[in-house]
Amino acid sequence: MNQITANPEVEPVELAREVVLLREENTRLKLLVAKLQKMIFGRKSERQAGEDPGQLMMDELIAEVERLNGEIAANEEQQLVARKATVARKPRRSLEDLIPEDLPRVEVLHDLPEEEKIDLVSGLPMKKIGEDRVEKLAWKSAECFVMVHVYPYYVAPANPAQGVVRAPAPDFAIPGGCYDETFIAMIVFEKVAMHLPLYRIEERLRLMDIQVSRQTLSRLYIAAAEALFPLMAPLKAEILGRGVIFTDDTPVDLLEKGTGKTIQGRMWVYVAGGDGPPLRIFEFTRDRIKKRPREFLGNYRGYVHADAYKGYDDLFRREGVFECACWMHIRRKFFEAEDAPPDLRRFFLDSIRKLYQWERISARFKPETILKVRQKHLAPLIESLLARARNALDRNEVLPKSAFANAIGYLLNLGEAVRTFLRDPRLRPDNGLSERSLRPVAIGRKNWLFAGCKVGGDATGTLLSLVQTCRAIGADPYDYLADVLTRIQGHPASRVAELLPHRWLAAKTADVPAVTPA
């Protein structure tokens, strides 16, 4: 911190300037302390005080949208008002509401002893007149078993030259191995979907008296990724072909071979936007240098939702690549900047809140109506925000080095990217889709802590791509892995896209083979 020296020769103007700088630094340090205290002890929600999350818009705003498109039902407004006015208690659900109808039942009989079924007066047996049945949801631990593949031998006695014949072996995911695809699928599912590290899977197997080492589990995990890797090219092509993608990254520690230390790698995610299933693909890299997203996207042309990471700048300089800024990040900057005049801070937070309220309302309409709503209401709203931000700096309403000045600078530096989403109804005002897609990585790394090697990081990227796509489209990741691992080695390479999660689910639902479009 700067020190004020008691020097009588110091000019009053310089002294006053130094006092202002010290006040700025004091305010910044107080804000930093308050932010750290909130991170450690406070709630993580960014909701404003007094904000009603169920309130989407005032009645006159809903009426305005209805004038743009008459697709809202006549009772829509009454339903919204009823939802705001009352908080209905959810009725208690019975067991039948929680489970499928065909779930197996196992009966446990709680009967009287035979000697108590005799009438003590007459000595005759009692007669059963009814029973109570109480159903409880129960659990049976997963079981391992040995699958024995039997190959009968045949000979033709009348034709000894034909020799001995037998059926060929299936195209196993790991030829010659002694672990079935269902066992391998279990390892991948437990680690990638349930976030269990391999040593916990090893412990669970040991409790079942099955001795499979962690090293073997690791080899099977990587082998599964290698078997499924051919799916990455068609998955990537389909995502980039949408013309709208969301991208983000998060740190993942990587163990440096021979040092016993870790370095910080990155796990990147690319999510398909626009029309179609929410496909996603993950890529692991050793660093976060700017060429990583550029290398992955190649000759991609279209819209990219991303945060303000400088590494994307080269990408956005390409012809045909358009940056979509994240208003969620912008709002977070203003929310965390508590060193601003309250009225000024409230203006920015309320304006961004209104932006999202309009988005939630217009999302229920056709694309052309979404564009009308954005051009009529959101475009002027954004212009007023930008103008107010410039005025706040020009009029010195905030300290130059304050957090609020940084928030304003963050907004203004994004330039035209804050308006990009206004021009296409497929676009969104933020990058939340890719941020949410990285949550499984954040949860997983708290358990498995680091990637043991670059190959392991690449394997996790491949398996995350398939498992998290399954979860996004409502497919069972274990069923998918167990089935595709069994089939992929014998599947024609030219039709491997048929085994992508969304095509696999479509074929399973329709009970017909999926057809890959030309």
mmCIF file of N, CA and C in Angstrom, residues 61-178:
data_model
loop_
_atom_site.group_PDB
_atom_site.id
_atom_site.type_symbol
_atom_site.label_atom_id
_atom_site.label_comp_id
_atom_site.label_asym_id
_atom_site.label_seq_id
_atom_site.Cartn_x
_atom_site.Cartn_y
_atom_site.Cartn_z
ATOM 1 N N LEU A 61 -46.484 -6.193 -20.339
ATOM 2 C CA LEU A 61 -45.451 -6.722 -21.218
ATOM 3 C C LEU A 61 -45.937 -7.994 -21.890
ATOM 4 N N ILE A 62 -46.654 -8.815 -21.133
ATOM 5 C CA ILE A 62 -47.230 -10.032 -21.726
ATOM 6 C C ILE A 62 -48.230 -9.651 -22.827
ATOM 7 N N ALA A 63 -49.025 -8.590 -22.548
ATOM 8 C CA ALA A 63 -49.996 -8.151 -23.554
ATOM 9 C C ALA A 63 -49.298 -7.675 -24.822
ATOM 10 N N GLU A 64 -48.124 -7.021 -24.668
ATOM 11 C CA GLU A 64 -47.365 -6.549 -25.827
ATOM 12 C C GLU A 64 -46.908 -7.712 -26.686
ATOM 13 N N VAL A 65 -46.426 -8.781 -26.047
ATOM 14 C CA VAL A 65 -46.001 -9.951 -26.794
ATOM 15 C C VAL A 65 -47.189 -10.599 -27.485
ATOM 16 N N GLU A 66 -48.345 -10.596 -26.822
ATOM 17 C CA GLU A 66 -49.537 -11.181 -27.448
ATOM 18 C C GLU A 66 -49.920 -10.408 -28.708
ATOM 19 N N ARG A 67 -49.695 -9.093 -28.718
ATOM 20 C CA ARG A 67 -50.004 -8.322 -29.923
ATOM 21 C C ARG A 67 -49.059 -8.674 -31.062
ATOM 22 N N LEU A 68 -47.844 -9.100 -30.746
ATOM 23 C CA LEU A 68 -46.896 -9.480 -31.791
ATOM 24 C C LEU A 68 -47.250 -10.827 -32.387
ATOM 25 N N ASN A 69 -47.783 -11.693 -31.572
ATOM 26 C CA ASN A 69 -48.122 -13.028 -32.072
ATOM 27 C C ASN A 69 -49.241 -13.577 -31.204
ATOM 28 N N GLY A 70 -50.369 -13.902 -31.810
ATOM 29 C CA GLY A 70 -51.530 -14.345 -31.033
ATOM 30 C C GLY A 70 -51.537 -15.801 -30.714
ATOM 31 N N GLU A 71 -50.384 -16.335 -30.303
ATOM 32 C CA GLU A 71 -50.292 -17.770 -30.058
ATOM 33 C C GLU A 71 -50.468 -18.146 -28.594
ATOM 34 N N ILE A 72 -50.493 -17.159 -27.704
ATOM 35 C CA ILE A 72 -50.683 -17.497 -26.286
ATOM 36 C C ILE A 72 -52.154 -17.815 -26.060
ATOM 37 N N ALA A 73 -52.422 -18.838 -25.338
ATOM 38 C CA ALA A 73 -53.803 -19.231 -25.047
ATOM 39 C C ALA A 73 -54.487 -18.138 -24.220
ATOM 40 N N ALA A 74 -55.823 -18.136 -24.269
ATOM 41 C CA ALA A 74 -56.571 -17.080 -23.600
ATOM 42 C C ALA A 74 -56.360 -17.071 -22.095
ATOM 43 N N ASN A 75 -56.093 -18.224 -21.542
ATOM 44 C CA ASN A 75 -55.939 -18.294 -20.085
ATOM 45 C C ASN A 75 -54.490 -18.231 -19.633
ATOM 46 N N GLU A 76 -53.539 -17.893 -20.531
ATOM 47 C CA GLU A 76 -52.125 -17.873 -20.174
ATOM 48 C C GLU A 76 -51.837 -16.877 -19.060
ATOM 49 N N GLU A 77 -52.435 -15.668 -19.184
ATOM 50 C CA GLU A 77 -52.164 -14.631 -18.199
ATOM 51 C C GLU A 77 -52.709 -15.029 -16.831
ATOM 52 N N GLN A 78 -53.921 -15.625 -16.821
ATOM 53 C CA GLN A 78 -54.480 -16.061 -15.552
ATOM 54 C C GLN A 78 -53.622 -17.129 -14.890
ATOM 55 N N GLN A 79 -53.047 -18.010 -15.696
ATOM 56 C CA GLN A 79 -52.195 -19.047 -15.134
ATOM 57 C C GLN A 79 -50.921 -18.452 -14.539
ATOM 58 N N LEU A 80 -50.342 -17.446 -15.227
ATOM 59 C CA LEU A 80 -49.144 -16.796 -14.693
ATOM 60 C C LEU A 80 -49.451 -16.094 -13.382
ATOM 61 N N VAL A 81 -50.590 -15.355 -13.338
ATOM 62 C CA VAL A 81 -50.956 -14.645 -12.118
ATOM 63 C C VAL A 81 -51.203 -15.638 -10.985
ATOM 64 N N ALA A 82 -51.850 -16.761 -11.304
ATOM 65 C CA ALA A 82 -52.114 -17.759 -10.263
ATOM 66 C C ALA A 82 -50.828 -18.356 -9.727
ATOM 67 N N ARG A 83 -49.830 -18.553 -10.629
ATOM 68 C CA ARG A 83 -48.552 -19.102 -10.174
ATOM 69 C C ARG A 83 -47.825 -18.131 -9.271
ATOM 70 N N LYS A 84 -47.975 -16.812 -9.563
ATOM 71 C CA LYS A 84 -47.308 -15.830 -8.722
ATOM 72 C C LYS A 84 -47.997 -15.707 -7.369
ATOM 73 N N ALA A 85 -49.320 -15.757 -7.393
ATOM 74 C CA ALA A 85 -50.076 -15.473 -6.172
ATOM 75 C C ALA A 85 -50.081 -16.626 -5.187
ATOM 76 N N THR A 86 -49.994 -17.838 -5.677
ATOM 77 C CA THR A 86 -50.086 -18.998 -4.783
ATOM 78 C C THR A 86 -48.899 -19.907 -4.987
ATOM 79 N N VAL A 87 -48.467 -20.486 -3.942
ATOM 80 C CA VAL A 87 -47.414 -21.493 -3.990
ATOM 81 C C VAL A 87 -48.052 -22.808 -3.548
ATOM 82 N N ALA A 88 -48.480 -23.583 -4.523
ATOM 83 C CA ALA A 88 -49.203 -24.814 -4.208
ATOM 84 C C ALA A 88 -48.257 -25.855 -3.638
ATOM 85 N N ARG A 89 -48.692 -26.506 -2.584
ATOM 86 C CA ARG A 89 -47.905 -27.583 -2.006
ATOM 87 C C ARG A 89 -48.049 -28.830 -2.867
ATOM 88 N N LYS A 90 -46.924 -29.425 -3.188
ATOM 89 C CA LYS A 90 -46.961 -30.622 -4.019
ATOM 90 C C LYS A 90 -47.609 -31.770 -3.246
ATOM 91 N N PRO A 91 -48.559 -32.456 -3.877
ATOM 92 C CA PRO A 91 -49.169 -33.599 -3.180
ATOM 93 C C PRO A 91 -48.151 -34.717 -2.986
ATOM 94 N N ARG A 92 -48.316 -35.429 -1.895
ATOM 95 C CA ARG A 92 -47.408 -36.537 -1.618
ATOM 96 C C ARG A 92 -47.612 -37.629 -2.658
ATOM 97 N N ARG A 93 -46.542 -38.065 -3.253
ATOM 98 C CA ARG A 93 -46.622 -39.048 -4.324
ATOM 99 C C ARG A 93 -46.550 -40.452 -3.744
ATOM 100 N N SER A 94 -47.369 -41.335 -4.313
ATOM 101 C CA SER A 94 -47.356 -42.735 -3.878
ATOM 102 C C SER A 94 -46.237 -43.472 -4.595
ATOM 103 N N LEU A 95 -45.977 -44.706 -4.171
ATOM 104 C CA LEU A 95 -44.916 -45.492 -4.771
ATOM 105 C C LEU A 95 -45.187 -45.744 -6.250
ATOM 106 N N GLU A 96 -46.469 -45.886 -6.621
ATOM 107 C CA GLU A 96 -46.805 -46.123 -8.026
ATOM 108 C C GLU A 96 -46.381 -44.972 -8.918
ATOM 109 N N ASP A 97 -46.300 -43.745 -8.357
ATOM 110 C CA ASP A 97 -45.892 -42.590 -9.149
ATOM 111 C C ASP A 97 -44.383 -42.523 -9.347
ATOM 112 N N LEU A 98 -43.641 -43.291 -8.563
ATOM 113 C CA LEU A 98 -42.187 -43.177 -8.569
ATOM 114 C C LEU A 98 -41.490 -44.266 -9.370
ATOM 115 N N ILE A 99 -42.182 -45.350 -9.664
ATOM 116 C CA ILE A 99 -41.522 -46.508 -10.262
ATOM 117 C C ILE A 99 -42.266 -46.951 -11.507
ATOM 118 N N PRO A 100 -41.603 -47.665 -12.427
ATOM 119 C CA PRO A 100 -42.299 -48.209 -13.606
ATOM 120 C C PRO A 100 -43.247 -49.339 -13.212
ATOM 121 N N GLU A 101 -44.264 -49.530 -14.045
ATOM 122 C CA GLU A 101 -45.276 -50.537 -13.732
ATOM 123 C C GLU A 101 -44.719 -51.955 -13.742
ATOM 124 N N ASP A 102 -43.715 -52.216 -14.592
ATOM 125 C CA ASP A 102 -43.211 -53.583 -14.743
ATOM 126 C C ASP A 102 -42.046 -53.893 -13.805
ATOM 127 N N LEU A 103 -41.817 -53.069 -12.805
ATOM 128 C CA LEU A 103 -40.729 -53.351 -11.869
ATOM 129 C C LEU A 103 -41.033 -54.648 -11.121
ATOM 130 N N PRO A 104 -40.064 -55.572 -11.066
ATOM 131 C CA PRO A 104 -40.331 -56.868 -10.416
ATOM 132 C C PRO A 104 -40.749 -56.704 -8.948
ATOM 133 N N ARG A 105 -41.657 -57.587 -8.500
ATOM 134 C CA ARG A 105 -42.093 -57.628 -7.117
ATOM 135 C C ARG A 105 -41.583 -58.904 -6.462
ATOM 136 N N VAL A 106 -41.054 -58.776 -5.284
ATOM 137 C CA VAL A 106 -40.633 -59.928 -4.475
ATOM 138 C C VAL A 106 -41.439 -59.898 -3.186
ATOM 139 N N GLU A 107 -42.237 -60.931 -2.955
ATOM 140 C CA GLU A 107 -43.103 -60.948 -1.775
ATOM 141 C C GLU A 107 -42.388 -61.562 -0.574
ATOM 142 N N VAL A 108 -42.568 -60.921 0.567
ATOM 143 C CA VAL A 108 -42.057 -61.423 1.837
ATOM 144 C C VAL A 108 -43.268 -61.667 2.737
ATOM 145 N N LEU A 109 -43.521 -62.925 3.119
ATOM 146 C CA LEU A 109 -44.706 -63.283 3.896
ATOM 147 C C LEU A 109 -44.408 -63.167 5.393
ATOM 148 N N HIS A 110 -45.224 -62.398 6.080
ATOM 149 C CA HIS A 110 -45.128 -62.266 7.530
ATOM 150 C C HIS A 110 -46.375 -62.938 8.128
ATOM 151 N N ASP A 111 -46.298 -64.228 8.384
ATOM 152 C CA ASP A 111 -47.462 -65.011 8.805
ATOM 153 C C ASP A 111 -47.324 -65.395 10.275
ATOM 154 N N LEU A 112 -48.475 -65.757 10.856
ATOM 155 C CA LEU A 112 -48.466 -66.256 12.231
ATOM 156 C C LEU A 112 -47.855 -67.649 12.272
ATOM 157 N N PRO A 113 -47.211 -68.000 13.381
ATOM 158 C CA PRO A 113 -46.769 -69.395 13.536
ATOM 159 C C PRO A 113 -47.964 -70.351 13.465
ATOM 160 N N GLU A 114 -47.720 -71.567 13.040
ATOM 161 C CA GLU A 114 -48.800 -72.535 12.851
ATOM 162 C C GLU A 114 -49.601 -72.754 14.129
ATOM 163 N N GLU A 115 -48.902 -72.761 15.290
ATOM 164 C CA GLU A 115 -49.629 -73.016 16.521
ATOM 165 C C GLU A 115 -50.551 -71.874 16.905
ATOM 166 N N GLU A 116 -50.293 -70.655 16.365
ATOM 167 C CA GLU A 116 -51.160 -69.533 16.677
ATOM 168 C C GLU A 116 -52.335 -69.426 15.709
ATOM 169 N N LYS A 117 -52.387 -70.293 14.707
ATOM 170 C CA LYS A 117 -53.513 -70.303 13.778
ATOM 171 C C LYS A 117 -54.628 -71.248 14.233
ATOM 172 N N ILE A 118 -54.539 -71.740 15.468
ATOM 173 C CA ILE A 118 -55.531 -72.661 16.023
ATOM 174 C C ILE A 118 -56.370 -71.909 17.043
ATOM 175 N N ASP A 119 -57.715 -72.024 16.912
ATOM 176 C CA ASP A 119 -58.618 -71.409 17.866
ATOM 177 C C ASP A 119 -58.463 -72.097 19.220
ATOM 178 N N LEU A 120 -58.156 -71.314 20.267
ATOM 179 C CA LEU A 120 -57.913 -71.901 21.588
ATOM 180 C C LEU A 120 -59.172 -72.474 22.218
ATOM 181 N N VAL A 121 -60.352 -72.048 21.772
ATOM 182 C CA VAL A 121 -61.626 -72.537 22.355
ATOM 183 C C VAL A 121 -62.074 -73.813 21.684
ATOM 184 N N SER A 122 -62.173 -73.753 20.342
ATOM 185 C CA SER A 122 -62.702 -74.924 19.623
ATOM 186 C C SER A 122 -61.620 -75.887 19.182
ATOM 187 N N GLY A 123 -60.380 -75.387 19.090
ATOM 188 C CA GLY A 123 -59.298 -76.245 18.602
ATOM 189 C C GLY A 123 -59.267 -76.385 17.104
ATOM 190 N N LEU A 124 -60.127 -75.619 16.379
ATOM 191 C CA LEU A 124 -60.179 -75.716 14.923
ATOM 192 C C LEU A 124 -59.226 -74.699 14.286
ATOM 193 N N PRO A 125 -58.744 -74.976 13.051
ATOM 194 C CA PRO A 125 -57.866 -74.023 12.373
ATOM 195 C C PRO A 125 -58.606 -72.728 12.060
ATOM 196 N N MET A 126 -57.894 -71.607 12.164
ATOM 197 C CA MET A 126 -58.474 -70.326 11.792
ATOM 198 C C MET A 126 -58.605 -70.224 10.278
ATOM 199 N N LYS A 127 -59.535 -69.367 9.814
ATOM 200 C CA LYS A 127 -59.785 -69.179 8.389
ATOM 201 C C LYS A 127 -59.258 -67.821 7.949
ATOM 202 N N LYS A 128 -58.465 -67.808 6.883
ATOM 203 C CA LYS A 128 -57.931 -66.553 6.345
ATOM 204 C C LYS A 128 -59.041 -65.788 5.639
ATOM 205 N N ILE A 129 -59.208 -64.514 6.021
ATOM 206 C CA ILE A 129 -60.275 -63.697 5.426
ATOM 207 C C ILE A 129 -59.736 -62.520 4.626
ATOM 208 N N GLY A 130 -58.445 -62.345 4.592
ATOM 209 C CA GLY A 130 -57.874 -61.234 3.843
ATOM 210 C C GLY A 130 -56.414 -61.021 4.211
ATOM 211 N N GLU A 131 -55.854 -59.914 3.720
ATOM 212 C CA GLU A 131 -54.457 -59.625 4.013
ATOM 213 C C GLU A 131 -54.159 -58.151 3.761
ATOM 214 N N ASP A 132 -53.147 -57.647 4.416
ATOM 215 C CA ASP A 132 -52.604 -56.310 4.143
ATOM 216 C C ASP A 132 -51.376 -56.461 3.271
ATOM 217 N N ARG A 133 -51.246 -55.567 2.273
ATOM 218 C CA ARG A 133 -50.079 -55.575 1.405
ATOM 219 C C ARG A 133 -49.427 -54.188 1.478
ATOM 220 N N VAL A 134 -48.199 -54.118 1.924
ATOM 221 C CA VAL A 134 -47.447 -52.870 2.055
ATOM 222 C C VAL A 134 -46.232 -52.946 1.134
ATOM 223 N N GLU A 135 -46.176 -52.053 0.155
ATOM 224 C CA GLU A 135 -45.074 -52.071 -0.812
ATOM 225 C C GLU A 135 -43.998 -51.069 -0.415
ATOM 226 N N LYS A 136 -42.746 -51.483 -0.482
ATOM 227 C CA LYS A 136 -41.596 -50.634 -0.195
ATOM 228 C C LYS A 136 -40.564 -50.811 -1.310
ATOM 229 N N LEU A 137 -39.989 -49.715 -1.738
ATOM 230 C CA LEU A 137 -38.952 -49.781 -2.767
ATOM 231 C C LEU A 137 -37.670 -50.332 -2.147
ATOM 232 N N ALA A 138 -37.117 -51.381 -2.722
ATOM 233 C CA ALA A 138 -35.945 -52.061 -2.159
ATOM 234 C C ALA A 138 -34.781 -51.996 -3.154
ATOM 235 N N TRP A 139 -33.611 -52.391 -2.700
ATOM 236 C CA TRP A 139 -32.383 -52.321 -3.500
ATOM 237 C C TRP A 139 -31.601 -53.615 -3.343
ATOM 238 N N LYS A 140 -31.095 -54.111 -4.454
ATOM 239 C CA LYS A 140 -30.222 -55.264 -4.451
ATOM 240 C C LYS A 140 -28.912 -54.861 -5.099
ATOM 241 N N SER A 141 -27.821 -55.087 -4.427
ATOM 242 C CA SER A 141 -26.519 -54.667 -4.929
ATOM 243 C C SER A 141 -26.229 -55.306 -6.283
ATOM 244 N N ALA A 142 -25.474 -54.562 -7.103
ATOM 245 C CA ALA A 142 -25.094 -55.079 -8.419
ATOM 246 C C ALA A 142 -24.297 -56.365 -8.275
ATOM 247 N N GLU A 143 -24.440 -57.222 -9.227
ATOM 248 C CA GLU A 143 -23.787 -58.534 -9.172
ATOM 249 C C GLU A 143 -22.870 -58.716 -10.378
ATOM 250 N N CYS A 144 -21.767 -59.379 -10.140
ATOM 251 C CA CYS A 144 -20.909 -59.817 -11.232
ATOM 252 C C CYS A 144 -21.165 -61.290 -11.509
ATOM 253 N N PHE A 145 -20.986 -61.687 -12.721
ATOM 254 C CA PHE A 145 -21.096 -63.100 -13.075
ATOM 255 C C PHE A 145 -20.144 -63.373 -14.227
ATOM 256 N N VAL A 146 -19.891 -64.621 -14.471
ATOM 257 C CA VAL A 146 -18.991 -65.020 -15.552
ATOM 258 C C VAL A 146 -19.832 -65.414 -16.758
ATOM 259 N N MET A 147 -19.602 -64.748 -17.869
ATOM 260 C CA MET A 147 -20.285 -65.101 -19.114
ATOM 261 C C MET A 147 -19.403 -66.091 -19.874
ATOM 262 N N VAL A 148 -19.911 -67.279 -20.081
ATOM 263 C CA VAL A 148 -19.159 -68.347 -20.740
ATOM 264 C C VAL A 148 -19.568 -68.404 -22.211
ATOM 265 N N HIS A 149 -18.626 -68.138 -23.099
ATOM 266 C CA HIS A 149 -18.877 -68.213 -24.540
ATOM 267 C C HIS A 149 -18.509 -69.630 -25.012
ATOM 268 N N VAL A 150 -19.472 -70.345 -25.514
ATOM 269 C CA VAL A 150 -19.284 -71.743 -25.937
ATOM 270 C C VAL A 150 -19.282 -71.813 -27.457
ATOM 271 N N TYR A 151 -18.245 -72.445 -28.012
ATOM 272 C CA TYR A 151 -18.110 -72.589 -29.459
ATOM 273 C C TYR A 151 -18.055 -74.084 -29.805
ATOM 274 N N PRO A 152 -19.171 -74.697 -30.177
ATOM 275 C CA PRO A 152 -19.145 -76.121 -30.538
ATOM 276 C C PRO A 152 -18.310 -76.361 -31.797
ATOM 277 N N TYR A 153 -17.596 -77.498 -31.831
ATOM 278 C CA TYR A 153 -16.821 -77.922 -33.002
ATOM 279 C C TYR A 153 -17.645 -78.928 -33.809
ATOM 280 N N TYR A 154 -17.492 -78.872 -35.127
ATOM 281 C CA TYR A 154 -18.216 -79.793 -36.000
ATOM 282 C C TYR A 154 -17.255 -80.353 -37.064
ATOM 283 N N VAL A 155 -17.514 -81.606 -37.413
ATOM 284 C CA VAL A 155 -16.782 -82.249 -38.513
ATOM 285 C C VAL A 155 -17.788 -82.935 -39.418
ATOM 286 N N ALA A 156 -17.387 -83.135 -40.651
ATOM 287 C CA ALA A 156 -18.214 -83.871 -41.612
ATOM 288 C C ALA A 156 -17.589 -85.242 -41.811
ATOM 289 N N PRO A 157 -18.147 -86.321 -41.215
ATOM 290 C CA PRO A 157 -17.537 -87.661 -41.326
ATOM 291 C C PRO A 157 -17.335 -88.102 -42.767
ATOM 292 N N ALA A 158 -18.270 -87.679 -43.652
ATOM 293 C CA ALA A 158 -18.156 -88.106 -45.047
ATOM 294 C C ALA A 158 -17.155 -87.260 -45.829
ATOM 295 N N ASN A 159 -16.680 -86.188 -45.252
ATOM 296 C CA ASN A 159 -15.755 -85.291 -45.942
ATOM 297 C C ASN A 159 -14.664 -84.835 -44.972
ATOM 298 N N PRO A 160 -13.725 -85.723 -44.632
ATOM 299 C CA PRO A 160 -12.672 -85.373 -43.669
ATOM 300 C C PRO A 160 -11.820 -84.184 -44.106
ATOM 301 N N ALA A 161 -11.738 -83.928 -45.415
ATOM 302 C CA ALA A 161 -10.907 -82.826 -45.883
ATOM 303 C C ALA A 161 -11.465 -81.460 -45.459
ATOM 304 N N GLN A 162 -12.751 -81.415 -45.111
ATOM 305 C CA GLN A 162 -13.344 -80.148 -44.705
ATOM 306 C C GLN A 162 -12.788 -79.670 -43.365
ATOM 307 N N GLY A 163 -12.315 -80.599 -42.566
ATOM 308 C CA GLY A 163 -11.716 -80.238 -41.290
ATOM 309 C C GLY A 163 -12.751 -79.897 -40.227
ATOM 310 N N VAL A 164 -12.249 -79.314 -39.151
ATOM 311 C CA VAL A 164 -13.101 -78.944 -38.016
ATOM 312 C C VAL A 164 -13.567 -77.506 -38.209
ATOM 313 N N VAL A 165 -14.859 -77.282 -38.001
ATOM 314 C CA VAL A 165 -15.420 -75.931 -38.154
ATOM 315 C C VAL A 165 -16.133 -75.525 -36.863
ATOM 316 N N ARG A 166 -16.176 -74.233 -36.652
ATOM 317 C CA ARG A 166 -16.902 -73.672 -35.500
ATOM 318 C C ARG A 166 -17.295 -72.234 -35.830
ATOM 319 N N ALA A 167 -18.199 -71.689 -35.082
ATOM 320 C CA ALA A 167 -18.656 -70.309 -35.315
ATOM 321 C C ALA A 167 -17.530 -69.334 -34.987
ATOM 322 N N PRO A 168 -17.427 -68.236 -35.731
ATOM 323 C CA PRO A 168 -16.387 -67.238 -35.428
ATOM 324 C C PRO A 168 -16.709 -66.502 -34.126
ATOM 325 N N ALA A 169 -15.689 -65.982 -33.502
ATOM 326 C CA ALA A 169 -15.882 -65.212 -32.276
ATOM 327 C C ALA A 169 -16.489 -63.853 -32.605
ATOM 328 N N PRO A 170 -17.307 -63.310 -31.714
ATOM 329 C CA PRO A 170 -17.848 -61.960 -31.935
ATOM 330 C C PRO A 170 -16.722 -60.932 -31.987
ATOM 331 N N ASP A 171 -17.033 -59.760 -32.472
ATOM 332 C CA ASP A 171 -16.057 -58.671 -32.531
ATOM 333 C C ASP A 171 -15.997 -57.976 -31.175
ATOM 334 N N PHE A 172 -15.249 -58.556 -30.263
ATOM 335 C CA PHE A 172 -15.152 -57.993 -28.920
ATOM 336 C C PHE A 172 -14.456 -56.635 -28.954
ATOM 337 N N ALA A 173 -14.834 -55.774 -28.005
ATOM 338 C CA ALA A 173 -14.192 -54.460 -27.902
ATOM 339 C C ALA A 173 -12.705 -54.606 -27.628
ATOM 340 N N ILE A 174 -12.341 -55.583 -26.785
ATOM 341 C CA ILE A 174 -10.934 -55.872 -26.497
ATOM 342 C C ILE A 174 -10.692 -57.328 -26.876
ATOM 343 N N PRO A 175 -10.251 -57.601 -28.091
ATOM 344 C CA PRO A 175 -10.049 -58.984 -28.521
ATOM 345 C C PRO A 175 -9.070 -59.716 -27.607
ATOM 346 N N GLY A 176 -9.438 -60.907 -27.212
ATOM 347 C CA GLY A 176 -8.559 -61.721 -26.384
ATOM 348 C C GLY A 176 -8.606 -61.394 -24.906
ATOM 349 N N GLY A 177 -9.344 -60.385 -24.513
ATOM 350 C CA GLY A 177 -9.416 -60.028 -23.106
ATOM 351 C C GLY A 177 -10.366 -60.939 -22.348
ATOM 352 N N CYS A 178 -10.286 -60.858 -21.030
ATOM 353 C CA CYS A 178 -11.164 -61.685 -20.202
ATOM 354 C C CYS A 178 -12.205 -60.834 -19.474
#
